Amino acid sequence: MSPIKIKFVSRKISKVKFQPKSSSVFVTGSHNDDENKICIWKFPTPVSSMNDDAENDIDDDPQIISTMSFKGCVTDLKVASDDLIFVSSSLGSIFLFRYFDEKLQCMHTWEKLHAFQNGIASATGISVKGQDVATVGEDGKLCLLNFNVKQKIREIASSDLCSFTSVSYLRHHEVVAGNSLGYLRLWDLRSSSEASSSLLTLSREQQSVTCMNTHPTQSHILGTGYDDGSLCIWDMRQERKPMSLLEGHSAAVTELLFHPTNPDYLYTCSLDSSVWQWDASSLRNPISAFPTTLDSQEQGFTKGNPWLNCDAHKHKLEITSLSGQTWACVNSLDLSGSTLIWGTDNEELCILNDIAV
């Protein structure tokens, strides 16, 4: 791998996301600044085409090509397509931006979509599936939106009056949200009931769910990060317990990402300032991952994906630190092709090329 390149950006980066199918354009959002911003960045040439010889002749630092002031702190950011970006605010609003001809334009704002009866509630998470958008917030509500409708489609309130922290679509009709007590709530949106169809939790001291990501090819497999730095891998078809519980970082996991084309690899970042690559490829097709008392169908589930074998073969899981020496909280990361980027509270944008998978 190439050395880490660090660019100082004069603002604390809370979220960073690549444009779909691009290693040259990405979006950042900031937090805890006097004036927070959404910025579109572009590398002068595609990162994947650079090599050590070219680095001496070409300034390959990304440059801001468009920027826009933002109300509140950026709490989540999803790039839904080449030209559409959803952003959530600490003031409870959801924004839809359009990026076209290297310019940003705010297309619509769902003002104070999340709010307490007597004050502001932060919007904490966004998930996009096709034309559908799900958001969650500190008010303990799941709100459903659509690209083409300016009004809220549906609102579901948490029965335990607990703040939601993250959300993800599994399928178009299934949404899962994590909360500050460590629970996962799964809704079947085909039902008119507000009650979640499933409630999942760990059998241990409660820790807030801080992030989640679905497997790119098997959407029933969900990874979740927690406030104590641990990770869980869930098979959402089996609702008893997580398939794997991995002790990891020494502080909260801020983002978790399966590699989009080689999901045997998983990437995490944390408030402990670290960025890790988790390699489960050596766990694929073990001889015996579970006792023979399990039926053949369940054995088939576990043998089909190495992440579901981690509990039985943790000694084979390879973890590589990618962040080097840093002393700032890492808030977000994203991967496109062989390029990994992450943003910190130290006003740094870090770029690592040639990720080996």
XYZ file of C-alpha atoms in Angstrom:
357
model
C 0.000 0.000 0.000
C 1.044 3.582 -0.616
C 1.793 5.887 2.319
C -1.139 7.732 3.878
C -1.661 11.180 2.384
C -3.020 13.795 4.754
C -4.766 16.967 3.620
C -5.693 19.630 6.162
C -9.140 20.983 5.355
C -9.783 23.623 8.074
C -12.928 21.921 9.374
C -13.851 18.870 11.411
C -15.118 16.180 9.064
C -18.090 14.222 10.356
C -18.978 12.318 7.156
C -17.208 11.391 3.931
C -18.730 9.467 0.997
C -17.606 8.690 -2.540
C -19.842 9.325 -5.510
C -21.173 5.948 -6.746
C -18.821 4.154 -9.127
C -16.207 6.889 -8.796
C -12.789 7.049 -7.190
C -12.298 10.691 -8.101
C -15.320 12.548 -6.660
C -16.444 12.469 -3.036
C -18.537 14.480 -0.572
C -17.741 15.643 2.958
C -19.824 17.189 5.714
C -18.521 18.970 8.794
C -19.588 19.406 12.402
C -18.847 21.540 15.453
C -17.689 24.503 13.366
C -18.942 28.075 13.402
C -20.245 27.461 9.904
C -20.603 23.852 8.789
C -20.363 22.966 5.111
C -21.123 20.340 2.507
C -18.178 20.076 0.100
C -17.708 18.262 -3.207
C -14.114 17.193 -3.796
C -12.379 15.933 -6.894
C -8.984 14.396 -7.547
C -7.173 16.005 -10.512
C -6.779 12.548 -12.051
C -8.322 9.206 -11.046
C -6.555 7.933 -7.940
C -6.453 4.396 -9.292
C -4.243 5.501 -12.201
C -1.545 7.061 -10.053
C 1.728 5.384 -9.181
C 4.799 6.243 -7.181
C 6.609 7.741 -10.175
C 3.713 10.033 -11.045
C 3.397 11.333 -7.500
C 6.589 13.339 -7.924
C 5.226 15.189 -10.961
C 1.483 15.499 -10.314
C -0.301 17.286 -7.499
C -2.845 14.591 -6.732
C -4.422 16.284 -3.709
C -8.217 16.497 -4.002
C -9.611 19.984 -4.523
C -12.979 21.459 -3.533
C -15.071 22.083 -6.651
C -18.329 23.066 -4.927
C -19.366 23.983 -1.405
C -22.496 25.033 0.449
C -23.155 26.232 3.995
C -25.186 23.866 6.142
C -27.591 24.475 9.031
C -26.452 22.575 12.116
C -23.938 19.736 12.200
C -23.859 17.042 9.533
C -24.898 13.866 11.353
C -25.240 11.534 8.357
C -24.719 11.715 4.604
C -25.766 9.328 1.842
C -24.884 9.757 -1.828
C -27.943 8.213 -3.462
C -26.798 8.608 -7.083
C -24.320 10.529 -9.202
C -26.321 13.707 -8.640
C -28.425 13.256 -5.471
C -27.160 13.587 -1.883
C -29.161 13.224 1.329
C -27.850 14.897 4.496
C -29.226 14.877 8.051
C -28.801 17.725 10.503
C -28.348 18.029 14.252
C -31.294 20.455 14.074
C -33.610 17.626 13.024
C -33.953 18.430 9.309
C -33.234 16.303 6.232
C -31.789 17.935 3.103
C -31.775 16.743 -0.495
C -28.946 18.238 -2.573
C -28.387 17.954 -6.297
C -24.866 17.948 -7.690
C -24.826 18.917 -11.344
C -22.225 20.565 -13.565
C -19.869 20.786 -10.563
C -22.399 22.812 -8.555
C -24.459 22.016 -5.462
C -28.107 22.972 -5.203
C -30.540 22.314 -2.347
C -33.568 20.673 -3.957
C -35.733 20.180 -0.881
C -35.666 20.353 2.908
C -37.831 18.348 5.274
C -37.701 20.922 8.077
C -37.506 19.626 11.649
C -38.563 16.149 10.584
C -37.279 14.981 13.961
C -38.205 17.053 17.013
C -39.219 16.779 20.633
C -42.466 18.332 21.729
C -40.630 21.212 23.363
C -37.357 21.397 21.478
C -34.894 20.216 18.859
C -34.071 16.551 18.270
C -31.111 15.621 16.103
C -31.662 13.520 13.013
C -29.106 10.742 13.477
C -29.271 8.400 10.486
C -30.320 8.020 6.840
C -30.749 4.972 4.607
C -31.665 5.022 0.914
C -33.161 2.153 -1.098
C -34.156 3.011 -4.642
C -36.660 5.867 -4.410
C -37.290 5.277 -0.703
C -35.555 6.997 2.196
C -35.658 6.130 5.911
C -34.447 8.468 8.656
C -34.177 8.150 12.432
C -33.543 10.616 15.219
C -33.122 11.350 18.890
C -36.906 11.638 19.156
C -37.176 7.855 18.786
C -39.002 8.058 15.454
C -38.532 6.322 12.133
C -39.639 8.548 9.240
C -40.185 7.269 5.704
C -39.714 9.567 2.690
C -39.665 9.297 -1.097
C -37.598 11.145 -3.708
C -40.682 12.359 -5.534
C -42.896 13.346 -2.605
C -42.273 16.506 -0.626
C -44.238 15.381 2.410
C -43.391 12.675 4.935
C -44.843 9.336 3.816
C -45.053 7.641 7.206
C -43.865 8.046 10.787
C -43.325 5.253 13.299
C -42.605 6.045 16.950
C -40.448 3.788 19.130
C -42.431 2.008 21.805
C -39.600 2.355 24.340
C -39.181 6.136 23.857
C -35.476 5.648 23.196
C -33.281 7.617 20.792
C -32.453 5.915 17.523
C -28.842 6.155 16.394
C -28.666 4.434 12.980
C -30.870 2.893 10.303
C -30.544 0.595 7.290
C -32.783 -0.970 4.682
C -32.463 -4.745 4.392
C -35.015 -4.952 1.590
C -37.502 -2.411 0.235
C -40.071 -3.527 2.787
C -37.691 -4.159 5.709
C -35.957 -1.486 7.779
C -33.778 -2.028 10.839
C -32.821 0.692 13.324
C -30.409 0.663 16.263
C -30.931 2.624 19.458
C -29.018 4.033 22.400
C -29.885 1.034 24.598
C -28.238 -1.412 22.200
C -31.430 -2.846 20.679
C -32.151 -3.466 17.006
C -35.742 -3.022 15.860
C -36.839 -4.547 12.563
C -40.004 -3.392 10.788
C -41.896 -5.024 7.960
C -43.222 -1.947 6.163
C -45.971 -3.970 4.482
C -47.695 -4.045 7.868
C -49.796 -1.080 8.981
C -48.775 -1.690 12.595
C -46.202 0.573 14.208
C -44.914 -2.311 16.310
C -41.578 -3.702 15.169
C -41.740 -7.249 13.872
C -38.519 -8.175 15.693
C -36.464 -6.923 18.626
C -32.849 -8.066 18.842
C -30.287 -7.409 21.546
C -27.042 -8.732 22.985
C -26.970 -10.698 26.215
C -24.616 -8.331 27.998
C -24.338 -4.843 29.459
C -26.229 -2.408 27.276
C -24.123 -0.415 24.820
C -25.476 2.029 22.287
C -25.545 0.971 18.641
C -23.388 3.561 16.867
C -23.393 2.423 13.215
C -24.500 -0.344 10.874
C -23.930 -1.619 7.349
C -25.516 -4.386 5.307
C -23.543 -6.962 3.354
C -23.422 -5.885 -0.333
C -24.592 -9.219 -1.772
C -26.440 -10.814 1.165
C -28.662 -8.108 2.612
C -29.824 -10.335 5.475
C -26.309 -10.066 6.940
C -25.923 -6.926 9.026
C -22.846 -5.548 10.760
C -23.292 -3.255 13.782
C -20.811 -1.184 15.770
C -21.179 -0.227 19.427
C -20.226 2.460 21.886
C -17.717 0.183 23.645
C -15.800 -0.501 20.403
C -17.200 -3.969 19.692
C -18.773 -5.296 16.490
C -21.582 -7.760 15.860
C -22.485 -9.683 12.737
C -26.165 -10.653 12.510
C -28.016 -13.049 10.250
C -31.382 -11.291 10.259
C -33.131 -14.513 9.200
C -32.231 -15.995 12.599
C -33.483 -13.801 15.409
C -31.992 -15.472 18.456
C -28.642 -13.732 18.808
C -25.793 -12.307 16.713
C -23.809 -14.903 14.804
C -20.515 -13.235 15.753
C -19.459 -10.832 18.515
C -16.028 -9.284 17.963
C -14.159 -7.261 20.546
C -12.282 -4.547 18.728
C -11.667 -0.854 19.267
C -11.090 0.791 22.634
C -13.739 3.471 21.987
C -16.956 3.830 19.994
C -17.052 2.510 16.421
C -18.064 5.476 14.260
C -18.423 3.708 10.909
C -18.475 0.140 9.636
C -18.240 -0.798 5.959
C -18.188 -4.107 4.101
C -15.939 -3.956 1.044
C -18.434 -3.408 -1.820
C -16.888 -5.981 -4.183
C -14.973 -8.274 -1.819
C -17.088 -8.422 1.363
C -14.727 -10.877 3.052
C -13.088 -7.592 4.088
C -14.617 -5.149 6.543
C -13.435 -1.645 7.465
C -14.048 0.215 10.718
C -13.049 3.534 12.243
C -13.345 4.694 15.815
C -13.162 7.524 18.296
C -9.957 5.835 19.501
C -8.321 7.341 16.340
C -7.846 3.994 14.549
C -8.896 2.664 11.144
C -8.871 -1.129 10.804
C -9.187 -3.654 8.024
C -10.782 -6.943 9.119
C -9.986 -9.910 6.843
C -12.277 -12.941 7.198
C -11.226 -14.648 3.962
C -9.372 -17.367 5.865
C -12.642 -18.288 7.623
C -14.362 -19.304 4.424
C -15.629 -22.890 4.365
C -14.120 -24.172 7.617
C -14.302 -27.898 8.237
C -16.662 -27.563 11.164
C -17.842 -24.214 12.386
C -20.717 -25.456 14.537
C -21.649 -28.604 16.470
C -23.139 -31.422 14.458
C -26.413 -31.036 16.368
C -27.327 -28.129 14.086
C -29.523 -29.124 11.177
C -28.038 -29.134 7.701
C -29.908 -26.033 6.606
C -28.453 -23.936 9.430
C -24.984 -25.330 8.733
C -25.467 -24.187 5.150
C -26.241 -20.665 6.348
C -23.051 -20.412 8.366
C -20.737 -21.993 5.834
C -21.936 -19.682 3.067
C -20.433 -16.522 4.551
C -17.169 -16.311 6.524
C -18.442 -13.511 8.786
C -20.939 -15.918 10.281
C -18.092 -18.201 11.409
C -16.109 -15.616 13.379
C -17.143 -16.768 16.848
C -15.818 -20.271 16.211
C -12.632 -19.168 14.404
C -11.639 -15.792 15.832
C -7.979 -16.793 15.905
C -7.997 -16.846 12.082
C -9.438 -13.357 11.704
C -6.746 -10.962 10.492
C -6.897 -7.308 11.606
C -4.648 -4.666 10.058
C -4.285 -1.119 11.339
C -4.405 1.338 8.439
C -4.377 4.712 10.168
C -0.753 4.896 11.321
C 0.001 7.398 14.074
C -2.873 9.769 14.670
C -4.343 11.317 17.784
C -7.714 12.519 16.524
C -11.130 10.881 16.507
C -11.912 9.272 13.157
C -15.566 9.967 12.381
C -16.203 8.466 8.957
C -14.657 6.442 6.148
C -15.504 5.274 2.656
C -13.968 3.059 0.000
C -14.052 3.182 -3.784
C -11.953 0.866 -5.885
C -8.634 0.578 -4.070
C -8.849 4.010 -2.402
C -9.859 4.428 1.238
C -10.547 7.880 2.677
C -11.434 8.982 6.197
C -12.086 12.219 8.052
C -11.088 13.294 11.546
C -11.769 15.839 14.267
C -8.232 17.086 13.698
C -9.406 18.730 10.444
C -7.644 16.060 8.401
C -8.726 14.242 5.295
C -6.690 11.042 5.005
C -6.239 9.136 1.739
C -4.856 5.619 1.402
C -4.352 4.239 -2.093
C -3.792 0.687 -3.258
C -5.794 -1.098 -0.558
C -4.847 -4.747 -0.904
C -7.717 -7.233 -0.968
